XYZ file of C-alpha atoms in Angstrom:
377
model
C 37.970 -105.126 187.046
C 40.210 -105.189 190.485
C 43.068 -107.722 190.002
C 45.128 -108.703 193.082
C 48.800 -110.153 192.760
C 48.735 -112.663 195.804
C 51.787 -114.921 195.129
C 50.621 -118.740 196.050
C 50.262 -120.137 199.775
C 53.507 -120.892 200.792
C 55.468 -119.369 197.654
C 58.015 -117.072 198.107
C 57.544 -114.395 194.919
C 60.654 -111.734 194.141
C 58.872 -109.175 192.241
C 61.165 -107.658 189.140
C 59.697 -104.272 189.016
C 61.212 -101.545 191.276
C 59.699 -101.239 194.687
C 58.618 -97.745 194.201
C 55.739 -99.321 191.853
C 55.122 -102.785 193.063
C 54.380 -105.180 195.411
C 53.059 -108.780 194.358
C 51.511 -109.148 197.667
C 50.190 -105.411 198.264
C 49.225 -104.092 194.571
C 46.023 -103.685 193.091
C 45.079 -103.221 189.327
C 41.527 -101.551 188.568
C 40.972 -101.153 185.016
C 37.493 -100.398 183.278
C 34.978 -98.553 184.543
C 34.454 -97.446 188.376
C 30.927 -98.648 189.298
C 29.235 -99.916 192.847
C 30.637 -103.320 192.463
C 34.389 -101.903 191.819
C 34.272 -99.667 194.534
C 32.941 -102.921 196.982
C 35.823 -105.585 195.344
C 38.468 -102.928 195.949
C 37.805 -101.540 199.071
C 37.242 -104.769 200.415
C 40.708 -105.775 199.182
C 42.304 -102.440 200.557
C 41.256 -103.632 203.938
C 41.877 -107.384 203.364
C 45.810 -105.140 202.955
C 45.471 -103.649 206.103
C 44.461 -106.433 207.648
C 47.341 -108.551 206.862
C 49.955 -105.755 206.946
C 49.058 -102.269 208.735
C 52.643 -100.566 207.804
C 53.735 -101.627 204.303
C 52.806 -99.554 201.386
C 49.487 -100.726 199.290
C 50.135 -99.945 195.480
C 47.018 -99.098 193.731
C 47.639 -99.225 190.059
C 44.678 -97.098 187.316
C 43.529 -97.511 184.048
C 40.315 -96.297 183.712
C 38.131 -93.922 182.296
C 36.440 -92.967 185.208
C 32.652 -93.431 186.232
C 30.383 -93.122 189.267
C 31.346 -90.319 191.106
C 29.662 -91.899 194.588
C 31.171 -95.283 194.002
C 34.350 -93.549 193.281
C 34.077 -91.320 196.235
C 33.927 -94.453 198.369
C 37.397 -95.569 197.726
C 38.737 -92.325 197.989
C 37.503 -92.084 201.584
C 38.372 -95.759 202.219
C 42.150 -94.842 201.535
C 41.775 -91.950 203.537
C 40.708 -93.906 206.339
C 44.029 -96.884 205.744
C 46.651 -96.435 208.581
C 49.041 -97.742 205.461
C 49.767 -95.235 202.988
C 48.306 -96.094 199.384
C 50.310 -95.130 196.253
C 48.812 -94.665 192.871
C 50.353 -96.129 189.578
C 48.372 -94.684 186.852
C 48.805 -96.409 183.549
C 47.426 -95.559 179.997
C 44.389 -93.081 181.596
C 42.788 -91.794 184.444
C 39.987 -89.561 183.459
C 36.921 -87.886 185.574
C 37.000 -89.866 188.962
C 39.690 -92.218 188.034
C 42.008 -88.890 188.015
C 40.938 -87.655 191.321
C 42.268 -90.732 192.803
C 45.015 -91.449 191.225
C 45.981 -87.919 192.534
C 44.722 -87.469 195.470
C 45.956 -90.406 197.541
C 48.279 -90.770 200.353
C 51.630 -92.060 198.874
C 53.902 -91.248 196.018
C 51.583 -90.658 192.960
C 53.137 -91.795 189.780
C 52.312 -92.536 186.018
C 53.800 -94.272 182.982
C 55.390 -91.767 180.008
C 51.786 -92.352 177.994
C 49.363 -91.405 180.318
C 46.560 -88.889 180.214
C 45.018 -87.582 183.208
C 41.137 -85.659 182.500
C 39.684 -83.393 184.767
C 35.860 -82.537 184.886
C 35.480 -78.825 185.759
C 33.402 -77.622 187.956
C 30.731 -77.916 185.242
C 30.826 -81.110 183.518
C 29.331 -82.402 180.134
C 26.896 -85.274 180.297
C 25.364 -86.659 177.096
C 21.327 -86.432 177.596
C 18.857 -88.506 174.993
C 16.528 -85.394 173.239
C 12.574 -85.516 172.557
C 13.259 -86.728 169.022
C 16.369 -89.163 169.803
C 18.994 -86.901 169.050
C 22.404 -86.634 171.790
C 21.807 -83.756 173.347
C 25.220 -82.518 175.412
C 24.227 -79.891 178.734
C 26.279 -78.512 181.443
C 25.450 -79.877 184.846
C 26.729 -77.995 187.836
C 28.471 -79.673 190.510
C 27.013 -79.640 193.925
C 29.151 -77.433 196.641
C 29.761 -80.717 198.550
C 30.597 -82.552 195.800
C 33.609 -79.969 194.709
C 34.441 -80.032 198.240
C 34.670 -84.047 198.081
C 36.700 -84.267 194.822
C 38.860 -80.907 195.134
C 39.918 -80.936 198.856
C 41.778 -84.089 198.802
C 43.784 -83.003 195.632
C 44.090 -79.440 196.601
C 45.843 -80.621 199.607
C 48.275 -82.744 197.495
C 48.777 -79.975 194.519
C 49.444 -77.535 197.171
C 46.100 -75.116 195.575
C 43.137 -74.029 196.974
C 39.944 -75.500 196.384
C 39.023 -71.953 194.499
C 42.171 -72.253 192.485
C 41.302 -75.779 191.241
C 37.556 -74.935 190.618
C 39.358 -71.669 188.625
C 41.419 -73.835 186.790
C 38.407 -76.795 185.911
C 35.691 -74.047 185.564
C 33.965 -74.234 182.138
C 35.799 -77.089 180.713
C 37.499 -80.557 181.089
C 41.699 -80.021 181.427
C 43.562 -83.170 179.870
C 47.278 -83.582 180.956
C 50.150 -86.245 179.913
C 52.199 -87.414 182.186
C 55.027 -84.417 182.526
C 52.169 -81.507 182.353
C 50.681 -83.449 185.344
C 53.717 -83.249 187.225
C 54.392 -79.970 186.365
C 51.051 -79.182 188.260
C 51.678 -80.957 190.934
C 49.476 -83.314 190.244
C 51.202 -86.470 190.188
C 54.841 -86.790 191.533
C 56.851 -88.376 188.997
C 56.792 -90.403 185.691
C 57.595 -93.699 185.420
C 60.016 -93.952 182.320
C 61.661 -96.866 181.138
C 65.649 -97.445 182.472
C 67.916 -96.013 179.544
C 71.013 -97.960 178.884
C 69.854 -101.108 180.800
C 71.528 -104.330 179.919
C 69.052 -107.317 179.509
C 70.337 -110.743 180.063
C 70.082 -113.213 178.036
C 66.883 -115.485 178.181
C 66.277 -119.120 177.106
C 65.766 -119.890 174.274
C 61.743 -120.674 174.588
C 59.285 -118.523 176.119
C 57.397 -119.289 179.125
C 54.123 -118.887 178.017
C 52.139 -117.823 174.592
C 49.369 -115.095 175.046
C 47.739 -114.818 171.335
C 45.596 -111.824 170.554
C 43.283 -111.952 167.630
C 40.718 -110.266 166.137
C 39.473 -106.488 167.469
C 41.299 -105.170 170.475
C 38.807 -104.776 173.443
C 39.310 -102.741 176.508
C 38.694 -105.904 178.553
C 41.113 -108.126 176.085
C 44.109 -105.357 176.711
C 43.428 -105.150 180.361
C 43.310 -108.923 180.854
C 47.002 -108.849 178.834
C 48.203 -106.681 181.201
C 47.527 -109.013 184.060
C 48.714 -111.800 182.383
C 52.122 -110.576 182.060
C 52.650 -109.391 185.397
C 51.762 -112.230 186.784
C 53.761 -114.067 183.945
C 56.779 -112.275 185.376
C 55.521 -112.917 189.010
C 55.514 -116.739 188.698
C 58.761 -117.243 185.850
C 60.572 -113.864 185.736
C 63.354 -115.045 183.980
C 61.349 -116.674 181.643
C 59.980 -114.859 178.476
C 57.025 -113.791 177.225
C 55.668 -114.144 173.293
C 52.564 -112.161 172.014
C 51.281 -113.447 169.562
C 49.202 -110.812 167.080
C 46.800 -113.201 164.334
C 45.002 -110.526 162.027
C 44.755 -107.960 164.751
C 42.570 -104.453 164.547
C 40.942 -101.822 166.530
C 41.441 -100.307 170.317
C 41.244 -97.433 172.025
C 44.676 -95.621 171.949
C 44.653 -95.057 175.057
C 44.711 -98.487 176.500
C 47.118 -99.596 173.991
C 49.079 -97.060 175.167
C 49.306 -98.544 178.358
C 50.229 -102.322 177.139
C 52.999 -100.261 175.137
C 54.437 -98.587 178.164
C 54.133 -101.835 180.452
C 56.148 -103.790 177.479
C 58.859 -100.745 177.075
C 59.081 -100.884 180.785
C 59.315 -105.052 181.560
C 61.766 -104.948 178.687
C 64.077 -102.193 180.581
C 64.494 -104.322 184.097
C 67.301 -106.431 184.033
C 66.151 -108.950 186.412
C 63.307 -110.360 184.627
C 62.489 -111.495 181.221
C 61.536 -109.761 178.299
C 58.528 -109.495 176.256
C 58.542 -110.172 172.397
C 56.450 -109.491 170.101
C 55.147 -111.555 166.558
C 52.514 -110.741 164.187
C 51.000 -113.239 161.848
C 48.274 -113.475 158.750
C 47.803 -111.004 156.378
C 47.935 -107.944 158.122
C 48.067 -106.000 162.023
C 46.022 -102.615 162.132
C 45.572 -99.564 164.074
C 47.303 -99.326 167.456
C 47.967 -103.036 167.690
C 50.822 -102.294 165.364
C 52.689 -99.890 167.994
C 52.088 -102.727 170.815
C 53.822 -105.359 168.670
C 56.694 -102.503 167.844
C 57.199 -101.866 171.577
C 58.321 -105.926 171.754
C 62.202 -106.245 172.672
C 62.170 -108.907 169.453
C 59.978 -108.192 166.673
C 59.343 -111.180 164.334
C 56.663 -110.781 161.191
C 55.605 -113.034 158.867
C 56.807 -112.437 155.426
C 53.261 -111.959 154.236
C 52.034 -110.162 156.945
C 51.312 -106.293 156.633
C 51.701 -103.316 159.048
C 48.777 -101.016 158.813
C 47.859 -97.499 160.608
C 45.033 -95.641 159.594
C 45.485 -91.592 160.073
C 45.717 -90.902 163.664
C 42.835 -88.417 163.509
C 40.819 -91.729 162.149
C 41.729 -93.253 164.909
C 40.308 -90.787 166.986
C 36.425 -91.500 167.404
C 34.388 -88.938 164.887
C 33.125 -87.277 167.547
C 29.704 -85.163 166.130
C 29.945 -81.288 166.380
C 28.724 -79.487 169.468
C 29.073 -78.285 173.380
C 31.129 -80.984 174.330
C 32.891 -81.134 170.505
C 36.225 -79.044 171.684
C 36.469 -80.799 175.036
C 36.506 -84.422 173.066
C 38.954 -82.733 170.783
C 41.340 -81.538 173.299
C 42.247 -85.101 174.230
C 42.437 -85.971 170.683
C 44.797 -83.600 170.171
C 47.003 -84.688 173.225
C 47.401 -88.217 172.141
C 48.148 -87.722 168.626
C 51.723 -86.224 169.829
C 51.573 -88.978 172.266
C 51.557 -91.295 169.490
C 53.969 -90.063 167.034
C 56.405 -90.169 169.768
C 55.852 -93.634 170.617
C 56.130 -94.436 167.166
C 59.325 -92.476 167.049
C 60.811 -94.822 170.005
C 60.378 -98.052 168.537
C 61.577 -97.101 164.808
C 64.338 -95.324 163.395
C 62.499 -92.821 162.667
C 62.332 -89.123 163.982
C 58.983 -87.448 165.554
C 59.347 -84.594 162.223
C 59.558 -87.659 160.313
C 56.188 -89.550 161.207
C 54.833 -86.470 161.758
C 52.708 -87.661 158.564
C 50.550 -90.129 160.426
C 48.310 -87.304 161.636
C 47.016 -87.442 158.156
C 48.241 -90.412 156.265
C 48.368 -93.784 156.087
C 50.925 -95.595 157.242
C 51.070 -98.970 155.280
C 54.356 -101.520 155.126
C 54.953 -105.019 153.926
C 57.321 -107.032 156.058
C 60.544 -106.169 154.318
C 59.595 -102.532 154.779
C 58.550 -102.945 158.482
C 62.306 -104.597 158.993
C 64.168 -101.541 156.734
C 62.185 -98.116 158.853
C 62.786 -100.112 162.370
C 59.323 -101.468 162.999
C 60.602 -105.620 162.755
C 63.879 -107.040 163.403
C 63.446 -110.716 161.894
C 60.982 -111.488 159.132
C 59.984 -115.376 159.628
């Protein structure tokens, strides 16, 4: 999906994120995976930019998990090509090709405090169907243009040679959060929420409902995430409710990224904020840090907070070749998580440090006493 923010014909729109990360008018969100049609909706949109506007910054905002490396090679060199200069906002992940560009592009290259950033190595892992039907995982070399096409660009940027980086990627995927990536020079800064921020004071009714129910799709979170900047775009001093109804599922690392746009809306002071309120019988899995992240945190009295063990939330990913890589990421958001957790409780990292293995399971009176809920309604 490529979302543009165009504010209406004739409207005048005063965007409430800082202007290092946002433009309405010049910012473009691609979530899911990078295919042909992607790479033909975006680049025409980069150029639709340029058109309109050859000097201003174009703001080029990631969460993806990568995917064709041509298709995503065609962006890269349509960027390359802009005369204005293209910064990346990575959000939640950028893995295989997705990383590339959100590293290797012309502008300020940034990331919110959750993010992961994957690698492929010079050899990568691609799952293969075998004679009898069993996954099969093999090595595949890279072509010596290819490296030269996805390792150049970032080189460049990370101030490395191409041998360095192939070094560095050469028999296995490298995973980063946000800081590492900096520290490697391969983003420039993380995007953190403002500390000590005073909020004003919002009406009393929210602008607009968005209710989430049921499983938590990739699709659903990335379609939330459009809603509320454009939410903010259109009212931003109005607030925004979500509503959670019996919620379950999703990948942590896209909930991650709805938690670290809500922790971030909710540090501006010149827009509204985003609160949060579950409902039915219970919330599961990551959709209970997403509604914890909210700036006011209403549960029903009957409603139930629910984690399964982090590692469970991991996928069970089977024994083999590709078994540590998968693992390695694992293993990154896990901390990731616990200190999310940590931020939106009163609790200490050492303290949750129990979700890796345990369940973490709290009526509403509970939820209100470790931090998770300030009203129950």
């Amino acid at each position: 999906m490529v979302a543009c923010f165009t504010p209406p014909s004739g409207k005048e729109i005063r965007s409430p994120f800082p202007a290092e990360i946002f433009m309405p008018e010049r910012t473009l969100f691609m979530s899911g995976e990078i295919s042909d049609e992607i790479a033909k909706v975006a680049i025409k949109s980069l150029l639709r930019l340029q058109k309109e506007d050859p000097v201003s910054p174009i703001f080029l905002w990631i969460n993806s998990e990568g995917g064709d490396v041509e298709a995503g090679s065609k962006i890269k060199e349509a960027i390359e090509k802009l005369t204005p200069t293209v910064s990346t906002v990575a959000i939640g992940q950028a893995s295989s090709m997705a990383a590339f560009l959100a590293s290797s592009c012309s502008g300020p290259r940034l990331a919110s405090e959750s993010t992961t950033l994957m690698f492929h190595g010079a050899r990568y892992m691609e799952d293969i169907r075998g004679p009898i039907g069993e996954t099969l995982a093999i090595g595949l070399e890279l072509s010596e243009s290819t490296k030269n096409q996805l390792f150049a660009p970032l080189a460049r940027r990370s101030g490395q040679t191409v041998e360095q980086l192939t070094g560095l990627f050469a028999e296995k995927d490298q995973y980063f959060d946000a800081s590492s990536a900096v520290k490697h020079n391969f983003l420039d800064k993380v995007v953190t929420p403002a500390q000590g921020t005073e909020k004003h004071t919002a009406g009393t009714k929210a602008s607009y409902k968005i209710t989430i129910e049921g499983e938590l799709q990739k699709t659903q979170i990335n379609r939330i995430i459009t809603q509320i900047i454009a939410g903010l775009l259109l009212k931003p001093q109005k607030d925004i409710s979500l509503i959670f109804n019996r919620t379950w599922g999703g990948e942590l690392t896209d909930g991650l990224a709805l938690f670290d746009l809500i922790r971030l809306v909710n540090s501006l002071p010149a827009c509204g904020r985003i609160l949060t309120i579950a409902k039915g019988s219970s919330l599961n899995g990551v959709s209970v840090l997403i509604f914890a992240a909210g700036a006011e945190r209403k549960i029903g009295s009957k409603t139930k907070l629910v984690t399964d063990p982090i590692e469970t939330l991991i996928p069970a990913y089977t024994p083999g070749p590709a078994y540590p890589l998968l693992m390695a990421e694992a293993r990154v958001q896990q901390v990731t998580l616990i200190q999310r957790f940590s931020q939106c409780s009163n609790q200490s990292p050492e303290a949750l440090s129990f979700l890796a293995q345990r369940q973490l399971r709290l009526s509403a009176k509970k939820a209100l006493q470790s931090g998770f809920a300030d009203q129950i309604v």
